[in-house]
């Protein structure tokens, strides 16, 4: 058993700390479960789910994401190469979260768990979506190491989340569109397509818009646009401009955003390659005006 600090804004019971039990150890991950939740769940079912999740992480998530974006901090602040995954009930529909404060000592952050660590929502632990959620949160661990550890700067939230949102697609979990994380994001974006990807309020719609923008960005400019912007001393739009120039493109961020706003309406390559998605699951995606303004006479 160990006591962990948790984020009360995510925890279902608004706790700021909890006691958790180690339920599975793999060569790369320690899976801990909230003791109160663990005592009232079906152990065999959860154990099998985390065992499968551990294998998936070792065989797909870790090698694909680290070979693309670079490694997490390893052995890290705790001098242990394992990643801690804490499973506990959360009150939002999200799959989990990452707290960069855990990467600092208690002298710097008194509420630090002083571990390379991510948190997963117990609600989804037996869901096929859990693989996508783990890939998303692990990308945040990588981003911390590649950005804050390397350049001593914090990535802008929208781009930090954009890379993490693209991770399930990169690993292959969005290939089957039905029931995928990508389908969830498309559905929420269609309901409110006027939401800006860059005005971040940590709402579900924010994830929908930044997901669709990031997929467009990679479709048009390749995965290197996310990699090169990560491996730079710049953040946000400036880092995208840096990557565009580095990779030999003439467009800047403003032009890319304008092209995207057109693409989500027409999404038809017949109007030009800049005005469509290449991802097979997004080829038929588009949004429609919901209100027509007509003259009074």
XYZ file of C-alpha atoms in Angstrom:
297
model
C 0.000 0.000 0.000
C 1.062 3.563 -0.711
C -0.477 6.971 -0.142
C -0.698 9.208 -3.200
C -1.694 12.803 -3.736
C -4.494 13.127 -6.294
C -6.179 16.063 -7.980
C -9.464 16.811 -6.142
C -10.852 18.466 -9.287
C -10.734 15.043 -10.974
C -11.362 12.656 -8.081
C -14.974 11.516 -7.814
C -15.024 12.222 -4.081
C -12.902 15.397 -4.261
C -10.121 13.775 -2.275
C -6.669 15.314 -2.277
C -4.962 12.040 -1.317
C -5.813 8.366 -1.138
C -4.383 4.978 -0.243
C -3.768 2.593 -3.112
C -2.692 -1.035 -3.403
C -0.280 -2.521 -5.923
C -2.333 -4.902 -8.078
C 0.094 -5.616 -10.924
C 3.773 -5.103 -11.682
C 5.147 -5.414 -15.208
C 8.695 -4.764 -16.441
C 7.664 -1.151 -17.171
C 4.611 -0.301 -15.036
C 3.404 -0.493 -11.446
C -0.396 -0.548 -11.491
C -1.929 0.815 -8.288
C -5.655 0.871 -7.533
C -7.528 3.092 -5.090
C -8.040 0.814 -2.080
C -11.649 1.879 -1.472
C -12.546 1.195 -5.104
C -10.523 -2.033 -5.250
C -12.362 -3.495 -2.263
C -15.687 -3.232 -4.097
C -14.734 -4.318 -7.591
C -14.349 -7.662 -9.368
C -10.672 -8.437 -8.903
C -10.260 -11.062 -11.624
C -11.812 -8.823 -14.274
C -9.706 -5.801 -13.363
C -6.526 -7.844 -12.991
C -6.971 -9.279 -16.482
C -7.618 -5.796 -17.881
C -4.454 -4.294 -16.385
C -2.434 -7.339 -17.450
C -3.572 -6.801 -21.041
C -2.892 -3.082 -20.692
C 0.643 -3.769 -19.470
C 1.373 -6.002 -22.457
C -0.105 -3.444 -24.835
C 2.091 -0.751 -23.329
C 5.240 -2.848 -23.606
C 4.604 -4.109 -27.147
C 2.978 -1.101 -28.843
C 2.480 2.112 -26.883
C 5.972 2.524 -25.481
C 8.054 1.557 -28.540
C 5.930 3.528 -31.030
C 5.618 6.726 -29.013
C 9.219 6.857 -27.768
C 10.663 6.096 -31.208
C 8.561 8.958 -32.608
C 8.714 11.654 -29.920
C 11.625 10.534 -27.767
C 11.766 8.985 -24.282
C 10.195 9.965 -21.013
C 12.462 10.923 -18.113
C 14.064 7.583 -17.265
C 14.911 6.562 -14.564
C 13.506 9.939 -13.597
C 13.046 11.736 -10.315
C 12.522 8.510 -8.335
C 15.486 6.692 -9.957
C 13.081 3.889 -10.877
C 12.537 3.025 -14.564
C 8.953 1.949 -13.839
C 5.991 4.210 -14.566
C 3.343 4.414 -11.860
C -0.267 4.132 -13.053
C -2.851 5.013 -10.415
C -6.415 3.868 -11.107
C -9.113 5.720 -9.180
C -12.726 6.894 -9.678
C -13.017 10.233 -11.439
C -16.010 12.507 -11.766
C -15.501 13.587 -15.365
C -15.941 11.584 -18.527
C -12.222 11.868 -19.278
C -9.999 8.834 -19.325
C -7.338 10.168 -16.981
C -4.836 12.912 -16.336
C -1.167 13.752 -15.885
C 0.267 16.040 -13.214
C 3.624 17.557 -14.129
C 4.035 18.483 -10.452
C 4.899 14.840 -9.748
C 8.145 15.343 -11.690
C 9.481 17.776 -9.088
C 10.824 17.174 -5.594
C 8.707 17.916 -2.551
C 11.006 20.862 -1.858
C 9.776 22.395 -5.114
C 6.232 21.045 -4.952
C 5.038 19.814 -1.518
C 2.223 17.795 -3.144
C 4.488 15.959 -5.547
C 4.323 12.172 -5.669
C 7.947 12.305 -6.899
C 7.366 9.687 -9.578
C 6.914 9.321 -13.319
C 3.192 8.830 -13.003
C -0.170 8.983 -14.777
C -3.725 8.564 -13.499
C -6.490 6.514 -15.172
C -10.236 6.639 -14.602
C -11.431 3.381 -13.020
C -14.673 3.763 -14.967
C -12.905 2.707 -18.178
C -10.394 0.199 -16.854
C -12.081 -2.729 -18.660
C -12.989 -0.680 -21.747
C -11.135 -1.021 -25.079
C -10.691 2.775 -24.884
C -8.302 2.408 -21.951
C -5.410 1.710 -24.332
C -6.022 5.056 -26.023
C -6.198 6.835 -22.674
C -2.905 5.325 -21.515
C -1.242 6.321 -24.808
C -2.588 9.866 -24.362
C -1.318 10.273 -20.800
C 2.054 8.680 -21.526
C 2.570 11.250 -24.298
C 2.321 13.940 -21.617
C 5.160 12.218 -19.738
C 7.258 12.305 -22.904
C 6.394 15.953 -23.548
C 7.477 16.918 -20.044
C 10.889 15.366 -20.583
C 11.386 16.693 -24.098
C 10.175 20.216 -23.324
C 10.438 21.132 -19.645
C 13.431 18.960 -18.785
C 15.307 19.833 -21.974
C 14.442 23.492 -22.518
C 13.029 24.532 -19.123
C 9.797 25.750 -20.753
C 6.204 24.508 -20.552
C 4.332 23.622 -23.728
C 1.124 25.540 -24.404
C -1.801 23.424 -23.242
C -3.575 23.153 -26.599
C -0.503 21.763 -28.377
C 0.411 19.547 -25.432
C -3.079 18.053 -25.627
C -2.964 17.957 -29.430
C 0.066 15.664 -29.454
C -1.501 13.478 -26.770
C -4.776 13.339 -28.722
C -2.944 12.151 -31.824
C -1.129 9.383 -29.923
C -3.968 6.784 -30.180
C -4.068 7.309 -33.957
C -0.282 6.992 -34.176
C -0.350 3.714 -32.248
C -3.221 2.392 -34.388
C -6.115 2.457 -31.934
C -8.244 4.728 -34.140
C -7.955 2.481 -37.215
C -11.274 0.880 -36.280
C -13.392 4.002 -36.151
C -16.457 2.545 -34.428
C -16.114 3.117 -30.706
C -12.697 4.766 -31.027
C -11.390 7.849 -29.273
C -11.382 9.599 -32.655
C -15.101 8.923 -33.096
C -15.775 10.372 -29.629
C -13.896 13.538 -30.510
C -15.599 13.956 -33.884
C -19.024 13.596 -32.293
C -18.360 16.274 -29.691
C -16.811 18.628 -32.250
C -19.797 18.345 -34.594
C -22.056 19.458 -31.736
C -20.080 22.675 -31.234
C -17.811 23.357 -34.224
C -17.266 27.026 -33.338
C -15.048 26.123 -30.361
C -11.453 27.302 -30.812
C -8.695 24.718 -30.343
C -6.489 27.392 -28.761
C -8.814 28.967 -26.175
C -8.347 26.150 -23.656
C -10.920 25.717 -20.878
C -10.328 21.996 -20.251
C -13.838 21.156 -21.483
C -14.709 18.107 -23.542
C -15.284 20.251 -26.626
C -11.733 21.594 -26.349
C -10.440 18.066 -26.860
C -12.724 17.626 -29.864
C -11.517 20.741 -31.663
C -7.811 20.266 -30.898
C -8.044 16.614 -31.966
C -9.513 17.527 -35.362
C -7.006 20.346 -35.861
C -4.040 18.093 -34.996
C -5.224 15.362 -37.347
C -5.450 17.939 -40.126
C -1.975 19.238 -39.275
C -0.429 15.766 -39.505
C -2.409 14.833 -42.624
C -1.068 17.897 -44.417
C 2.465 18.204 -43.035
C 3.356 14.787 -41.642
C 4.099 13.561 -38.141
C 7.409 15.487 -38.202
C 5.435 18.677 -37.645
C 4.580 17.418 -34.133
C 8.043 15.986 -33.558
C 10.035 19.022 -34.693
C 7.789 21.445 -32.816
C 8.331 19.340 -29.674
C 12.112 19.279 -30.108
C 12.451 23.044 -30.188
C 12.890 25.792 -27.591
C 9.633 27.368 -28.758
C 6.035 26.620 -27.756
C 2.568 26.741 -29.301
C 2.125 28.473 -32.663
C 5.747 29.653 -32.664
C 6.957 26.068 -32.457
C 4.658 25.083 -35.339
C 6.089 27.946 -37.429
C 9.579 26.737 -36.514
C 8.731 23.198 -37.640
C 7.054 24.349 -40.863
C 10.126 26.332 -41.844
C 12.503 23.553 -40.787
C 10.616 21.014 -42.886
C 10.603 23.229 -45.949
C 6.982 24.404 -46.062
C 6.072 27.928 -47.147
C 2.879 28.176 -45.051
C 2.835 29.712 -41.595
C 0.558 28.878 -38.683
C -2.061 31.486 -39.606
C -2.389 30.054 -43.111
C -2.650 26.505 -41.760
C -5.447 27.524 -39.408
C -7.336 29.294 -42.200
C -7.017 26.254 -44.463
C -8.309 24.023 -41.663
C -11.403 26.143 -41.068
C -12.240 25.732 -44.758
C -11.414 22.016 -44.737
C -13.851 21.184 -41.942
C -16.650 22.720 -44.044
C -15.852 21.363 -47.528
C -13.487 18.405 -46.846
C -13.169 17.736 -50.551
C -9.793 17.219 -52.241
C -11.313 18.327 -55.541
C -11.040 21.882 -54.223
C -7.363 21.325 -53.435
C -5.387 19.049 -51.160
C -5.316 21.741 -48.473
C -9.090 21.520 -48.106
C -9.529 17.912 -47.103
C -8.479 15.198 -44.671
C -6.422 12.232 -45.890
C -7.229 10.030 -42.888
C -9.636 7.358 -44.160
C -11.874 7.770 -41.117
C -12.196 11.518 -41.670
C -12.675 11.641 -45.439
C -16.448 12.024 -45.135
C -16.315 14.280 -42.097
C -17.626 17.831 -42.405
C -19.714 20.289 -40.437
C -22.789 22.131 -41.627
C -24.156 25.582 -40.790
C -26.913 25.343 -38.203
C -28.422 28.812 -38.713
C -29.129 30.759 -41.883
C -29.345 34.521 -41.681
C -31.712 35.832 -44.356
C -32.605 39.433 -45.170
C -35.885 40.710 -43.696
C -37.237 41.442 -47.159
